[in-house]
Short mmCIF file of C-alpha atoms and ligand atoms in Angstrom, two decimals:
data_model
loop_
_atom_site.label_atom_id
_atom_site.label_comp_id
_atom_site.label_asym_id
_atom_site.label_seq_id
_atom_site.Cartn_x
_atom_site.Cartn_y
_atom_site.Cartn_z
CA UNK A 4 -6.34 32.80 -27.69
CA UNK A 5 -8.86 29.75 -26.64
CA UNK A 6 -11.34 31.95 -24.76
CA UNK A 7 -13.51 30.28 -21.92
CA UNK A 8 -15.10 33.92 -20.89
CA UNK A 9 -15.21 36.95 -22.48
CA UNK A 10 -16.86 40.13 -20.63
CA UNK A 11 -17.51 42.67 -23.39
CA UNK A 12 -18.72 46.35 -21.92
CA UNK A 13 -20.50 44.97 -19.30
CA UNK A 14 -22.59 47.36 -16.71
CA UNK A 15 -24.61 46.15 -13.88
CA UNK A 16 -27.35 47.92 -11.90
CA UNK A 17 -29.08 46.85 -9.10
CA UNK A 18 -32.31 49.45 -9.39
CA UNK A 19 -30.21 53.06 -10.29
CA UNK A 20 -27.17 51.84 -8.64
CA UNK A 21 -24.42 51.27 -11.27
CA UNK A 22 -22.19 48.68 -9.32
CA UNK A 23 -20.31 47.23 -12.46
CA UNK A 24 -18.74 49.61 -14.86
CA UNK A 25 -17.09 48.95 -18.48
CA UNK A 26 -16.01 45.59 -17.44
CA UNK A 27 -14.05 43.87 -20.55
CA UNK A 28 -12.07 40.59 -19.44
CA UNK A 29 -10.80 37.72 -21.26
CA UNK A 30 -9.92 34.48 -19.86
CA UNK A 31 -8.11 32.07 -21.09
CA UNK A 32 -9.27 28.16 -21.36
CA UNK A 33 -7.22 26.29 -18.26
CA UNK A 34 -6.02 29.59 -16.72
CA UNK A 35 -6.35 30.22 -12.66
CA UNK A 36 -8.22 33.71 -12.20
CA UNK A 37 -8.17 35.16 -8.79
CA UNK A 38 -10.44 38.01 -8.02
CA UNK A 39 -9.37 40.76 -5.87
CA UNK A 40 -11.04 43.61 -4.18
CA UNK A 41 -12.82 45.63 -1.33
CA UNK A 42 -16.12 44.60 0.29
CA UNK A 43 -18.24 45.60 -1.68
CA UNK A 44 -16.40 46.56 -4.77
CA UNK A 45 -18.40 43.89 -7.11
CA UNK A 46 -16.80 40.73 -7.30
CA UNK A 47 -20.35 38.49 -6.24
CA UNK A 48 -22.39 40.60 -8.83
CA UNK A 49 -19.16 40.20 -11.44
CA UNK A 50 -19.64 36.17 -10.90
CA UNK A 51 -23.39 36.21 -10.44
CA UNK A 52 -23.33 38.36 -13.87
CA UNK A 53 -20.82 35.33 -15.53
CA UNK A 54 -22.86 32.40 -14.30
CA UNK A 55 -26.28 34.03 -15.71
CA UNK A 56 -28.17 34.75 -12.01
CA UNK A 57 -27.93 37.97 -13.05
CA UNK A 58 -28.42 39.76 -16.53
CA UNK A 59 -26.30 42.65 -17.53
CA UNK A 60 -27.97 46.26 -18.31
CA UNK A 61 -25.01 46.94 -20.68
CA UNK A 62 -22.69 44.73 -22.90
CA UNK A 63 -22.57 40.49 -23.38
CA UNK A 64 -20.58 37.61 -21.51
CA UNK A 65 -19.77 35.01 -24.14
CA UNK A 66 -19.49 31.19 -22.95
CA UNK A 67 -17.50 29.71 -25.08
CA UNK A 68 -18.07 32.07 -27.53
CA UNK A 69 -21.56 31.64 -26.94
CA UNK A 70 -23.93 34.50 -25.71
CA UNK A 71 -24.49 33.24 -21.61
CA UNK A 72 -28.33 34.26 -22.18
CA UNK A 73 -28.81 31.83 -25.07
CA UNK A 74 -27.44 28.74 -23.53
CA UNK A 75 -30.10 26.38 -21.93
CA UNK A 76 -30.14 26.27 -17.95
CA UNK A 77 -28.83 22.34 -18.08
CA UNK A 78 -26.27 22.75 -20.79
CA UNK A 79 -24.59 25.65 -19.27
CA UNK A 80 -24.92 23.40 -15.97
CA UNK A 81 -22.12 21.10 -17.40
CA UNK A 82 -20.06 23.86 -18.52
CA UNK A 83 -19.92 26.18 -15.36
CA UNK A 84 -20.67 24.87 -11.41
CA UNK A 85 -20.75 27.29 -8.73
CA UNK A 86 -19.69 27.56 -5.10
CA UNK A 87 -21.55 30.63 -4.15
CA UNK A 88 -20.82 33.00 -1.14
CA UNK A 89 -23.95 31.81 1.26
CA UNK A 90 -25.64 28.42 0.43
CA UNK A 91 -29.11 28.06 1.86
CA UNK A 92 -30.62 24.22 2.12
CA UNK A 93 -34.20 24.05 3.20
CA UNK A 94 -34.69 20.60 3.59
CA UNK A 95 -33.07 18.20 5.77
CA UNK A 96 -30.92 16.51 3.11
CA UNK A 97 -28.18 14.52 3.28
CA UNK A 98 -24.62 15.77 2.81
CA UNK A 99 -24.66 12.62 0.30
CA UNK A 100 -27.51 13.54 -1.69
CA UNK A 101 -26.39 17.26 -1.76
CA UNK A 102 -23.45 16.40 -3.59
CA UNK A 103 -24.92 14.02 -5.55
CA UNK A 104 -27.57 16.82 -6.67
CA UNK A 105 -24.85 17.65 -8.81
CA UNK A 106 -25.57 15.23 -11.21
CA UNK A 107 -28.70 17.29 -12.36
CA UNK A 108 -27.23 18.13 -15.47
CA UNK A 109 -27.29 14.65 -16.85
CA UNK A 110 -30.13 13.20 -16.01
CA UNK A 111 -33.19 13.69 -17.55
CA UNK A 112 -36.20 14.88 -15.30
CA UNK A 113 -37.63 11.34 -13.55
CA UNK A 114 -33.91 9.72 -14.15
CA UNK A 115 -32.51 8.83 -10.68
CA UNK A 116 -28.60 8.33 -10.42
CA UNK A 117 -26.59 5.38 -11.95
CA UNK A 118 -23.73 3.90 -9.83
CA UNK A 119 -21.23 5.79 -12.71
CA UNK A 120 -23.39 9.55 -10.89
CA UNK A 121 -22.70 7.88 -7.42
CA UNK A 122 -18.99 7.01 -8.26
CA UNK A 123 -18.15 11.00 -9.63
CA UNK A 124 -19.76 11.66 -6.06
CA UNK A 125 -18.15 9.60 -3.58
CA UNK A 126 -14.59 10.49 -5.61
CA UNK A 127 -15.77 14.03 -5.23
CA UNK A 128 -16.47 13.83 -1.43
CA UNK A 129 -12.98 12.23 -0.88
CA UNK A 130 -10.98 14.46 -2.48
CA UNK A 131 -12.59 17.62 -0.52
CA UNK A 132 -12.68 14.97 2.88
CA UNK A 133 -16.55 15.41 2.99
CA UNK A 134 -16.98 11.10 2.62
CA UNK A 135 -16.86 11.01 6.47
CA UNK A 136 -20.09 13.62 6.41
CA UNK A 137 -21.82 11.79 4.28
CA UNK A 138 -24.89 10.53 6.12
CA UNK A 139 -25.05 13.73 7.85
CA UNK A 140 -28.04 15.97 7.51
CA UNK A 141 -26.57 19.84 5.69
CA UNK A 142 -27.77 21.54 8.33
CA UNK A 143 -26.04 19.99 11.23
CA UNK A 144 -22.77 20.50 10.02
CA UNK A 145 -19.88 23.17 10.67
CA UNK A 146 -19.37 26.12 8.30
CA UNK A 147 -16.73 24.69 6.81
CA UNK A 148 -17.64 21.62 6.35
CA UNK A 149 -20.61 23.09 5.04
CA UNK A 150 -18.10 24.86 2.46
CA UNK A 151 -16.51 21.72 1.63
CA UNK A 152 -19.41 19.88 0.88
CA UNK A 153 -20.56 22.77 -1.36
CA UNK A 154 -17.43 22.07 -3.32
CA UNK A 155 -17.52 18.75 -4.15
CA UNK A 156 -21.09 19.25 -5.42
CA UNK A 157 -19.52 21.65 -7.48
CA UNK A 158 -16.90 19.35 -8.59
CA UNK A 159 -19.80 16.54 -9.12
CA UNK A 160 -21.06 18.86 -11.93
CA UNK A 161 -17.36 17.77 -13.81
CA UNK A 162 -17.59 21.36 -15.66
CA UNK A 163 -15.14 23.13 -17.74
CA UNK A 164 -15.68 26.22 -15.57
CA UNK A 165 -15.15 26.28 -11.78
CA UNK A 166 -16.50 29.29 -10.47
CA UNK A 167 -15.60 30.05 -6.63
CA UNK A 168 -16.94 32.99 -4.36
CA UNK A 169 -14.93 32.99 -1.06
CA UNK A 170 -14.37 29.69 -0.96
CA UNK A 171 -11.81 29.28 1.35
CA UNK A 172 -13.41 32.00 4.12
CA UNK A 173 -14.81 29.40 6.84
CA UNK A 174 -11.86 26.99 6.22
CA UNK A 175 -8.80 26.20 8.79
CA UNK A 176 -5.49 27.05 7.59
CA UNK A 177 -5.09 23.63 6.55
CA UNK A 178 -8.39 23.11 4.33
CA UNK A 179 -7.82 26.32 2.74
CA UNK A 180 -4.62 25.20 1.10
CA UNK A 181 -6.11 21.55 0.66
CA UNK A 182 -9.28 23.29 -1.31
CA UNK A 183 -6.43 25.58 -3.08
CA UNK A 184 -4.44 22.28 -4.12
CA UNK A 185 -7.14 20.97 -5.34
CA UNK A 186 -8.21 23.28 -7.03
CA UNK A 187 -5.25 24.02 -8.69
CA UNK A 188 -4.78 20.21 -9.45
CA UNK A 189 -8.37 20.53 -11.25
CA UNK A 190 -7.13 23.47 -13.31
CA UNK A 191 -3.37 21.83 -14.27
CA UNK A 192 -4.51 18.08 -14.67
CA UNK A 193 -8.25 18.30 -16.15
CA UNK A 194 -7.59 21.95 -17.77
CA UNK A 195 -10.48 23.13 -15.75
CA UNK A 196 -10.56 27.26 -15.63
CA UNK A 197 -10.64 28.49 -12.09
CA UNK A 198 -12.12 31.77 -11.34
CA UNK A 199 -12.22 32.65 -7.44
CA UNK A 200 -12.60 35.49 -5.42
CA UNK A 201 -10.60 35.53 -2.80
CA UNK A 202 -9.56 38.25 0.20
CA UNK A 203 -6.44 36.90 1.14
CA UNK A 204 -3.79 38.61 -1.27
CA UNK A 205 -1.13 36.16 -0.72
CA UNK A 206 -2.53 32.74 -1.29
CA UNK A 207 -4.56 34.90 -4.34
CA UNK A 208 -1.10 35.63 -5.67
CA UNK A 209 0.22 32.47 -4.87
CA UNK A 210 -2.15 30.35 -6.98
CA UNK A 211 -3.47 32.49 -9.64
CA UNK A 212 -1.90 32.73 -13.59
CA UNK A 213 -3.72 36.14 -13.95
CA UNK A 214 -5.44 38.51 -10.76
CA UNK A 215 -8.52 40.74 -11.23
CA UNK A 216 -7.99 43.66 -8.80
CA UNK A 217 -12.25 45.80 -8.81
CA UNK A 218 -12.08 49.02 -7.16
CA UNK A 219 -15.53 50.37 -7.14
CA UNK A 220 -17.23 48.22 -9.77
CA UNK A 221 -14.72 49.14 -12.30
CA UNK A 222 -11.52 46.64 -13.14
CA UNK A 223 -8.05 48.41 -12.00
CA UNK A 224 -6.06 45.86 -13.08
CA UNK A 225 -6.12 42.64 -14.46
CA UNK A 226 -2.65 40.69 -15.17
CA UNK A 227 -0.11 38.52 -13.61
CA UNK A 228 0.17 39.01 -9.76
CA UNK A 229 3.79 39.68 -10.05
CA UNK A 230 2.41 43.20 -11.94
CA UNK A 231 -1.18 43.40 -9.78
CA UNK A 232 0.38 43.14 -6.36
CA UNK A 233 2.01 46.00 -6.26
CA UNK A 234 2.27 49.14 -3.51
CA UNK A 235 0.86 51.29 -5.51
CA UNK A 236 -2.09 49.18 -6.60
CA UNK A 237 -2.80 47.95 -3.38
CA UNK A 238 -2.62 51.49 -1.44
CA UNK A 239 -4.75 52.80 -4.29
CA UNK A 240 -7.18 50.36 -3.98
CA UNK A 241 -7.34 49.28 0.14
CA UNK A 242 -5.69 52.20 1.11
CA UNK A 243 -3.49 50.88 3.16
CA UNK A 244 0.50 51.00 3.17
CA UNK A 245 2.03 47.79 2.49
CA UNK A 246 5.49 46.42 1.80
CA UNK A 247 6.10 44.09 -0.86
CA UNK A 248 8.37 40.65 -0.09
CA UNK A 249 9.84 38.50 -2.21
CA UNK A 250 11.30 34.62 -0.71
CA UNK A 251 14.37 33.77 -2.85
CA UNK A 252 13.41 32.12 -6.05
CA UNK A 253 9.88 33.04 -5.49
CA UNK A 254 8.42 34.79 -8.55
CA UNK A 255 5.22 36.01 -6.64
CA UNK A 256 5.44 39.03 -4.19
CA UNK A 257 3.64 39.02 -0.68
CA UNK A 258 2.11 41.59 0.71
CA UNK A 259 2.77 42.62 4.08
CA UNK A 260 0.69 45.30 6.14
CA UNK A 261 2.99 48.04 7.50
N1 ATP B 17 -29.17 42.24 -4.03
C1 ATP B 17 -28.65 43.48 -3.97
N2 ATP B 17 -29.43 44.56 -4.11
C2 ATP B 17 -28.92 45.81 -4.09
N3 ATP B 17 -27.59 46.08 -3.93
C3 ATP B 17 -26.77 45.03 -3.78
C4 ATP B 17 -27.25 43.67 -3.79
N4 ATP B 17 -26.20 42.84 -3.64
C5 ATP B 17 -25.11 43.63 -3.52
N5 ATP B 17 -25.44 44.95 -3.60
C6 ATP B 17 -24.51 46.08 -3.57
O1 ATP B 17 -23.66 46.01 -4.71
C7 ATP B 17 -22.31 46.31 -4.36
C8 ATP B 17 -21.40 45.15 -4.73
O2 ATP B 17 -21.74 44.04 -3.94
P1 ATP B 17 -21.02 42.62 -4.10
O3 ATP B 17 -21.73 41.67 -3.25
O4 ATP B 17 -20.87 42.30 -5.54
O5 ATP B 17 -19.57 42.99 -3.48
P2 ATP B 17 -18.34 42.03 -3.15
O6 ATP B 17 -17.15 42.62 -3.83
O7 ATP B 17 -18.68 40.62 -3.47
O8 ATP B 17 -18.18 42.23 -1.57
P3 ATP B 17 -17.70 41.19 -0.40
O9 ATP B 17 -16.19 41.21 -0.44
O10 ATP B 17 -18.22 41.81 0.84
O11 ATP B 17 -18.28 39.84 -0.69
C9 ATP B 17 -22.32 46.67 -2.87
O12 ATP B 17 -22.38 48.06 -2.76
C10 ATP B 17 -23.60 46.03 -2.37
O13 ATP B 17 -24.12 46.76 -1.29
MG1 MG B 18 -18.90 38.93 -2.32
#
């Protein structure tokens, strides 16, 4: 299997407080990864952990086959981009130049942007409809919006990994399935893996190849959602009692509340 992450025996403290436990995962090159669980159950850290922010007490996260610690700030810059949780901006920027801060991989330190790094911008903004924002300051714009714009940066990074924390949380119903498509485009067109976390279970299910369910720092289950969402797995792990629907020809379940 073409591996674009590998999480070998990894455990996370932050101080004494073990809040990953034996995590091993391997995902596949071009594969959609959802990531299910709890608040607070681990998913951030998991992401902070595979994106280098944070350093592992235990075990190794291979890149590429490549030990995350020993690849160079820039260089693994072009191979993951990440649309964290919370964003803070300090400055007055513009939405433009935020996204176009994604360039930063590819230009060298005093290089400003060509017209090819303003280009992979403005095609970034329209496909996330953040072009209309552009000559907005960051901090005069909506939460989602704000989310949106955080995502095309991401996407102005062109990397082979698309990491996604909650990306969808501030969006109407519409943009969340827009950001989903596009996602999901990203992945099936441009083979770009897709790892999100995510708290609704049935748009999770609905996208992902493969679902990560964390209980409790520890992985409960990781495999297709078809064998992930199911009552037992999600009473264990919410407990909660839910009942399991499937729309004819549809080969994921959904999750209904009871
Ligand atoms: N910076 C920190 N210092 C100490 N403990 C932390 C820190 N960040 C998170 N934690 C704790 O680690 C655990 C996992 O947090 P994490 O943010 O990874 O959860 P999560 O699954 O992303 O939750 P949510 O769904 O609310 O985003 C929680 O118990 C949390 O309180
Ligand atoms: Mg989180």
């Amino acid at each position: 299997m073409n591996t674009a992450v590998h999480i070998e025996k990894l455990t996370f403290k932050y101080d004494t407080d073990e809040v990953l436990k034996d995590i091993d995962i391997e995902i596949p090159k071009g594969s959609f990864v959802g990531i299910l669980g709890p608040n607070g159950s681990g998913k951030t850290t998991l992401l902070k952990n595979i994106c280098n922010i944070l350093k592992p007490d235990n075990g190794k996260i291979l890149i590429n086959n490549k030990n995350v610690s020993n690849i160079k700030y820039k260089e693994l810059a072009k191979i993951i981009a990440v649309v964290h949780q919370t964003s803070e901006i300090q400055f007055q920027f513009s939405v433009f130049d935020v996204v176009l801060m994604g360039r930063f991989p590819y230009l060298s330190r005093f290089q400003s942007e060509g017209k090819k790094d303003i280009e992979i911008a403005k095609e970034a903004m329209l496909s996330t409809g953040t072009w209309e924002l552009r000559d907005k300051s960051i901090n005069e714009i909506s939460g989602g919006e704000r989310q949106r714009v955080m995502i095309a940066r991401a996407l102005t990074q062109q990397p082979q990994i698309l990491i996604l924390d909650e990306p969808i949380s501030h969006l109407d119903i519409k943009y969340q399935i827009g950001i989903l498509d596009l996602c999901k485009k990203l992945n099936v067109e441009n083979q770009i893996t897709v790892i999100m976390t995510l708290h609704d279970i049935n748009l999770a299910g609905r996208y992902s190849d493969y679902l990560i369910l964390l209980d409790k720092g520890r992985i409960k289950v990781m495999d297709t959602p078809e064998k992930v969402l199911t009552q037992e797995n999600i009473s264990n792990v919410y407990d909660i009692e839910v009942d399991i629907l499937k729309r004819n020809g549809d080969k994921t379940p959904y999750i209904i509340p009871i």
